[in-house]
Amino acid sequence: MTGVICGTGSYTPAWVMDNNDIAKLVDTNDGWIQERTGVVRRHIIKDETTVSMAVESGKRALENAKVTAEEIDLILVATISSNVVLPCTACEVQKAIGATHATCFDIGGAACTGFVIAYNTAMVYLTSGVYKTALVIGSESLSTITNWKDRGTCILFGDGSGAVVLKAKEGKPYLPVTHSEGAKGMALTCKSRYERNGLTGASDIQELLSAEHFMQMDGQAVFKFAVKRVPEVVREVLTVNDVVQEEISYYILHQANKRIVEAVAKRLEEPLEKFPMNLQEYGNTSSASIPILLDEMNRQGKLKSGQKLVLVGFGAGLTWGASILEW
Ligand code: UT7
């Protein structure tokens, strides 16, 4: 038994902050941000929340898959920026869409690897025969845990949500590969989370909290980690599954930084066209970046039946992992 993606959906907030807007908050400029990261603008919540975006992307994925909420056995939400600690975002999605039969839980700390870990978890349930249909969502309002006074991080992140519907199907599953290196966890940290409504609210809260309460990052350490580990894990997942690079149509990388994507393509000696990017529009949306990109490609008709894709997540923990899937 294996599992296949039979529908995708995404939601990104209407409110956009471009690089010039960021330059009003910290000492930076559009040229520097574009050159060092590739990011041009990011979508930021105003009235939305991690839950509301997850609900919307989930509904759109169900519509796209032509699957009803009652058919779903499992809802997984990958997030590091849930509205509240309890109840979990997945249960909130269940309530909103009426997926009364589903088992629901969040996958929290895997951060930017979160979607790949959630996808793998759902696949294990499907391939073992426990469940038949799963809704897997990545949803983040990173703007609520971003230090808007730190130019080393606030230039990077954005908000949004992406979702896929997975169905069990006869066939042999691909094996995923995942790794963690807790010893290097201090490269990317965040001490707490809180609810906020709009950037003004966040600014007020920022006065009350110290920098360690927001995401703090050793940018160069994370950059070096990604450029080394991502090509390694791609080669590993291909070897484990006896697949060669020529068979892969697209590498769907977590959208962290254009230079990371370019460096990975170079190290794998693959053309950049096989590495689709949308980080210029959304910035780094952590666990949401891969499913948002998948949804865009799906709706643009870029994904054809039978194509093989590699999904790669990497980030805080440190954690990283790759999965092969057939469209
Ligand atoms: O999901 C995973 C999450 N994290 C990541 O993917 C982050 C990976 N790392 C990165 O993307 C990059 O390290 C950054 C974009 C964060 C930083 O780029 P960098 O090329 O590593 O810059 P840097 O930290 O080496 O700084 C270079 C210079 C420094 O000035 P000096 O010392 O050379 O005079 C910084 O002070 O650029 C300065 N700088 C800035 N200048 C304008 C740092 N941030 C900014 C800024 N605007 N926002």
Coordinates of C-alpha atoms and ligand atoms in Angstrom, one line a residue:
M1 CA 0.0 0.0 0.0
T2 CA 1.1 3.6 -0.7
G3 CA -0.4 7.1 -0.6
V4 CA -0.9 9.7 -3.3
I5 CA -1.6 13.4 -3.2
C6 CA -5.0 13.9 -4.8
G7 CA -5.6 17.6 -4.1
T8 CA -3.8 20.7 -2.9
G9 CA -4.9 24.1 -1.5
S10 CA -3.3 27.2 0.0
Y11 CA -4.2 30.5 1.6
T12 CA -2.0 33.5 2.0
P13 CA -3.0 36.8 3.6
A14 CA -4.0 39.7 1.4
W15 CA -1.9 42.2 3.3
V16 CA 1.6 42.5 1.7
M17 CA 4.7 44.0 3.1
D18 CA 7.4 44.6 0.5
N19 CA 11.1 45.2 1.2
N20 CA 10.6 49.0 1.4
D21 CA 8.0 48.5 4.1
I22 CA 10.6 46.5 6.1
A23 CA 13.2 49.2 5.5
K24 CA 10.9 51.6 7.5
L25 CA 11.2 49.3 10.5
V26 CA 14.9 48.3 10.4
D27 CA 18.2 49.6 8.8
T28 CA 18.0 47.6 5.5
N29 CA 17.1 48.2 1.9
D30 CA 15.4 46.4 -1.0
G31 CA 18.6 45.8 -2.9
W32 CA 20.3 44.0 0.1
I33 CA 17.3 41.9 0.9
Q34 CA 16.8 40.8 -2.8
E35 CA 20.5 40.1 -3.3
R36 CA 21.0 38.1 -0.1
T37 CA 17.7 36.3 0.1
G38 CA 15.7 36.6 -3.1
V39 CA 12.7 37.8 -1.1
V40 CA 10.8 40.8 -2.6
R41 CA 7.6 40.8 -0.5
R42 CA 5.8 38.7 2.1
H43 CA 2.1 38.3 3.1
I44 CA 1.3 39.1 6.7
I45 CA -1.8 38.3 8.7
K46 CA -4.2 41.1 9.7
D47 CA -7.5 39.4 10.6
E48 CA -6.2 35.9 9.9
T49 CA -4.7 33.4 12.3
T50 CA -2.8 30.2 12.0
V51 CA -6.1 28.4 12.5
S52 CA -8.2 30.4 10.0
M53 CA -5.5 30.0 7.3
A54 CA -5.2 26.3 8.0
V55 CA -9.0 25.9 7.7
E56 CA -9.1 27.8 4.4
S57 CA -6.1 26.0 2.8
G58 CA -7.7 22.7 4.0
K59 CA -11.1 23.5 2.5
R60 CA -9.4 24.4 -0.8
A61 CA -7.4 21.1 -0.8
L62 CA -10.6 19.1 -0.2
E63 CA -12.4 20.9 -3.0
N64 CA -9.5 20.3 -5.3
A65 CA -9.4 16.6 -4.3
K66 CA -13.1 16.2 -4.6
V67 CA -13.1 14.6 -1.1
T68 CA -15.6 15.4 1.6
A69 CA -14.8 16.3 5.2
E70 CA -16.6 13.2 6.4
E71 CA -14.2 11.0 4.4
I72 CA -11.1 12.2 6.3
D73 CA -9.5 9.8 8.8
L74 CA -6.6 12.0 9.8
I75 CA -5.8 15.7 10.0
L76 CA -2.2 16.7 10.7
V77 CA -1.1 20.3 11.0
A78 CA 2.5 21.3 11.1
T79 CA 3.1 24.6 12.8
I80 CA 5.4 26.5 15.2
S81 CA 3.0 29.4 15.5
S82 CA -0.3 28.1 16.7
N83 CA -2.9 30.6 18.0
V84 CA -3.0 28.9 21.4
V85 CA -1.3 26.0 23.1
L86 CA -4.5 24.0 23.4
P87 CA -6.6 23.0 21.6
C88 CA -4.4 22.0 18.8
T89 CA -4.8 23.6 15.3
A90 CA -5.7 20.2 13.7
C91 CA -8.7 19.9 16.1
E92 CA -9.7 23.5 15.3
V93 CA -9.6 22.6 11.6
Q94 CA -11.7 19.5 12.3
K95 CA -14.3 21.6 14.0
A96 CA -14.5 24.2 11.3
I97 CA -14.8 21.8 8.4
G98 CA -16.9 19.1 10.1
A99 CA -14.4 16.2 9.7
T100 CA -16.1 14.4 12.5
H101 CA -14.4 11.0 11.9
A102 CA -10.8 12.3 11.8
T103 CA -8.1 11.8 14.3
C104 CA -6.3 15.2 14.7
F105 CA -3.0 16.4 16.0
D106 CA -0.3 19.0 15.4
I107 CA 3.3 18.4 14.6
G108 CA 5.1 21.2 16.4
G109 CA 8.8 21.5 16.8
A110 CA 10.0 20.2 13.5
A111 CA 9.7 23.9 12.2
C112 CA 10.7 24.2 8.6
T113 CA 11.0 20.4 8.3
G114 CA 7.4 20.2 9.7
F115 CA 5.5 19.6 6.5
V116 CA 7.9 16.8 5.4
I117 CA 7.6 15.2 8.8
A118 CA 3.8 15.5 8.8
Y119 CA 3.6 14.2 5.2
N120 CA 5.8 11.2 6.3
T121 CA 3.6 10.6 9.3
A122 CA 0.4 10.5 7.3
M123 CA 2.1 8.2 4.8
V124 CA 3.0 5.7 7.5
Y125 CA -0.7 5.6 8.6
L126 CA -1.8 5.2 5.0
T127 CA 0.7 2.6 3.9
S128 CA 0.2 0.5 7.1
G129 CA -3.6 0.4 6.4
V130 CA -4.6 2.2 9.5
Y131 CA -6.2 5.1 7.6
K132 CA -7.4 5.7 4.0
T133 CA -7.6 9.5 3.7
A134 CA -5.5 12.2 5.3
L135 CA -5.5 16.0 5.2
V136 CA -1.9 17.4 5.9
I137 CA -1.5 21.1 6.4
G138 CA 1.4 23.5 7.1
S139 CA 0.2 26.8 8.6
E140 CA 2.2 29.6 10.1
S141 CA 1.8 33.2 11.3
L142 CA 5.5 33.7 11.8
S143 CA 5.0 37.4 12.0
T144 CA 3.8 36.8 15.6
I145 CA 7.1 35.3 16.6
T146 CA 9.3 37.6 14.5
N147 CA 11.4 40.3 16.2
W148 CA 10.5 43.3 14.0
K149 CA 13.6 45.1 15.3
D150 CA 16.1 42.5 14.2
R151 CA 17.2 43.0 10.6
G152 CA 18.9 39.6 10.6
T153 CA 15.6 37.8 10.8
C154 CA 12.6 40.1 10.0
I155 CA 13.5 40.4 6.4
L156 CA 13.0 36.7 5.9
F157 CA 9.7 35.5 7.2
G158 CA 6.1 35.6 6.1
D159 CA 2.7 34.0 6.9
G160 CA 0.5 31.5 5.0
S161 CA -0.8 28.0 4.8
G162 CA -0.7 25.1 2.4
A163 CA -2.5 21.7 2.4
V164 CA -2.6 18.4 0.6
V165 CA -5.1 15.6 0.7
L166 CA -3.6 12.1 0.6
K167 CA -5.3 8.9 -0.3
A168 CA -4.2 5.3 0.2
K169 CA -3.6 3.4 -3.0
E170 CA -2.2 0.0 -4.0
G171 CA 1.5 0.2 -4.7
K172 CA 4.9 0.3 -3.1
P173 CA 5.7 3.4 -1.0
Y174 CA 8.9 5.4 -1.2
L175 CA 10.9 5.4 2.0
P176 CA 11.6 8.9 3.5
V177 CA 14.9 10.0 5.0
T178 CA 15.0 12.3 8.0
H179 CA 17.7 13.5 10.4
S180 CA 18.1 15.7 13.5
E181 CA 21.1 17.2 15.2
G182 CA 20.0 18.6 18.5
A183 CA 23.6 19.5 19.5
K184 CA 23.3 22.4 17.0
G185 CA 19.9 23.6 18.1
M186 CA 21.0 27.0 19.4
A187 CA 21.5 28.1 15.7
L188 CA 17.7 28.9 15.6
T189 CA 15.7 29.5 18.8
C190 CA 12.4 31.0 20.0
K191 CA 11.4 31.1 23.7
S192 CA 7.7 31.8 23.6
R193 CA 4.6 32.5 21.5
Y194 CA 1.6 34.7 21.9
E195 CA -1.5 35.8 20.2
R196 CA -1.5 39.1 18.3
N197 CA -3.8 41.0 16.0
G198 CA -2.1 43.0 13.3
L199 CA 1.4 44.4 13.3
T200 CA 0.6 47.3 15.6
G201 CA -0.4 44.8 18.3
A202 CA 2.9 43.0 17.7
S203 CA 4.9 46.2 18.1
D204 CA 3.2 46.9 21.4
I205 CA 4.0 43.4 22.6
Q206 CA 7.5 43.7 21.4
E207 CA 8.0 46.5 23.9
L208 CA 7.2 44.1 26.7
L209 CA 9.3 41.1 25.6
S210 CA 13.0 40.7 25.1
A211 CA 14.7 39.5 22.0
E212 CA 14.9 35.9 23.1
H213 CA 11.1 35.6 23.1
F214 CA 11.2 35.9 19.3
M215 CA 13.0 33.8 16.7
Q216 CA 16.7 34.3 17.0
M217 CA 19.1 32.9 14.4
D218 CA 22.7 32.5 13.6
G219 CA 22.0 33.1 9.9
Q220 CA 25.4 32.0 8.6
A221 CA 25.3 28.8 10.6
V222 CA 21.8 27.9 9.3
F223 CA 22.9 28.8 5.8
K224 CA 26.0 26.5 5.9
F225 CA 23.9 23.7 7.5
A226 CA 21.3 23.9 4.7
V227 CA 23.8 24.0 1.8
K228 CA 25.6 20.9 3.2
R229 CA 22.7 18.8 4.4
V230 CA 20.1 19.3 1.7
P231 CA 22.2 17.9 -1.2
E232 CA 23.3 15.0 1.2
V233 CA 19.7 14.1 2.1
V234 CA 18.6 14.3 -1.5
R235 CA 21.3 11.8 -2.6
E236 CA 20.4 9.6 0.4
V237 CA 16.7 9.4 -0.3
L238 CA 17.4 8.7 -4.0
T239 CA 19.8 5.9 -3.1
V240 CA 17.6 4.3 -0.5
N241 CA 14.7 4.2 -3.1
D242 CA 16.9 3.2 -6.0
V243 CA 15.9 6.3 -8.0
V244 CA 18.4 8.4 -10.1
Q245 CA 18.4 12.2 -10.4
E246 CA 17.4 12.0 -14.1
E247 CA 14.0 10.5 -13.0
I248 CA 13.2 13.6 -10.8
S249 CA 11.1 16.3 -12.5
Y250 CA 11.2 18.8 -9.6
Y251 CA 13.0 19.3 -6.2
I252 CA 10.5 21.1 -4.0
L253 CA 12.7 22.7 -1.3
H254 CA 11.6 24.6 1.8
Q255 CA 11.6 28.2 0.6
A256 CA 14.2 29.7 2.9
N257 CA 16.6 31.7 0.7
K258 CA 17.2 31.9 -3.0
R259 CA 21.0 31.5 -2.5
I260 CA 20.4 28.2 -0.6
V261 CA 18.3 26.9 -3.5
E262 CA 20.9 27.9 -6.0
A263 CA 23.7 26.4 -4.0
V264 CA 21.8 23.1 -3.7
A265 CA 21.1 23.0 -7.4
K266 CA 24.8 23.6 -8.2
R267 CA 26.0 20.9 -5.7
L268 CA 23.6 18.4 -7.2
E269 CA 24.7 19.5 -10.7
E270 CA 21.0 20.0 -11.7
P271 CA 19.5 22.9 -13.7
L272 CA 17.8 25.6 -11.6
E273 CA 14.6 25.0 -13.5
K274 CA 14.1 21.8 -11.5
F275 CA 14.0 23.9 -8.3
P276 CA 10.8 26.0 -8.5
M277 CA 10.7 29.0 -6.2
N278 CA 8.1 31.4 -4.8
L279 CA 10.0 32.8 -1.9
Q280 CA 10.2 36.1 -3.8
E281 CA 6.5 36.5 -3.1
Y282 CA 6.0 34.9 0.3
G283 CA 9.4 34.9 2.1
N284 CA 10.1 31.9 4.4
T285 CA 6.8 30.6 5.6
S286 CA 8.4 27.6 7.5
S287 CA 6.1 24.5 7.4
A288 CA 3.7 26.2 4.9
S289 CA 6.3 26.8 2.2
I290 CA 6.3 23.4 0.5
P291 CA 2.6 22.9 0.3
I292 CA 2.0 26.5 -0.9
L293 CA 4.5 25.9 -3.7
L294 CA 3.0 22.5 -4.5
D295 CA -0.5 24.1 -4.7
E296 CA 0.7 26.9 -7.0
M297 CA 2.4 24.4 -9.3
N298 CA -0.6 22.1 -9.3
R299 CA -3.0 25.0 -10.1
Q300 CA -0.7 26.3 -12.9
G301 CA -0.8 22.8 -14.5
K302 CA 3.0 22.3 -14.0
L303 CA 2.6 18.9 -12.3
K304 CA 1.9 15.9 -14.6
S305 CA 0.7 12.4 -13.6
G306 CA 3.6 10.1 -13.1
Q307 CA 6.3 12.8 -12.5
K308 CA 8.6 12.1 -9.6
L309 CA 9.2 15.0 -7.1
V310 CA 11.5 15.3 -4.1
L311 CA 10.3 17.3 -1.1
V312 CA 13.0 18.7 1.2
G313 CA 12.6 20.4 4.5
F314 CA 15.3 21.8 6.8
G315 CA 15.4 24.1 9.7
A316 CA 15.4 24.5 13.5
G317 CA 16.3 21.7 15.8
L318 CA 18.3 21.2 13.7
T319 CA 16.2 18.9 11.6
W320 CA 16.1 18.0 7.9
G321 CA 14.5 15.4 5.7
A322 CA 13.5 14.4 2.2
S323 CA 10.6 12.4 0.6
I324 CA 10.0 11.2 -2.9
L325 CA 6.5 11.2 -4.3
E326 CA 4.9 10.4 -7.6
W327 CA 2.3 12.8 -8.9
Ligands
UT7_1 O1 14.1 28.0 7.5 C1 15.5 28.2 7.8 C2 15.6 29.5 8.4 N1 16.7 30.3 8.2 C3 17.4 30.5 7.1 O2 17.2 29.9 6.0 C4 18.5 31.5 7.2 C5 19.7 31.2 6.4 N2 20.6 32.3 6.4 C6 20.4 33.4 5.6 O3 19.5 33.4 4.8 C7 21.5 34.5 5.6 O4 22.5 34.1 6.5 C8 20.9 35.9 6.0 C9 20.0 36.4 4.8 C10 20.1 35.8 7.3 C11 22.0 36.9 6.1 O5 22.8 36.9 4.9 P1 24.3 36.8 5.0 O6 24.8 36.9 3.6 O7 24.7 35.6 5.8 O8 24.7 38.1 5.8 P2 25.6 38.3 7.1 O9 24.9 38.0 8.3 O10 27.0 37.7 6.8 O11 25.9 39.9 7.0 C12 26.6 40.5 6.0 C13 26.6 42.0 6.2 C14 26.9 42.4 7.7 O12 27.6 43.7 7.6 P3 29.2 43.8 7.7 O13 29.5 43.1 9.0 O14 29.7 43.0 6.5 O15 29.5 45.2 7.7 C15 25.6 42.6 8.3 O16 25.6 43.5 9.4 O17 25.3 42.5 6.0 C16 24.8 43.2 7.2 N3 23.4 42.9 7.3 C17 22.4 43.6 6.7 N4 22.5 44.7 5.9 C18 21.3 45.2 5.4 C19 22.8 41.9 7.9 N5 21.4 41.9 7.8 C20 21.2 43.0 7.0 C21 20.0 43.6 6.5 N6 20.2 44.7 5.7 N7 18.8 43.1 6.7

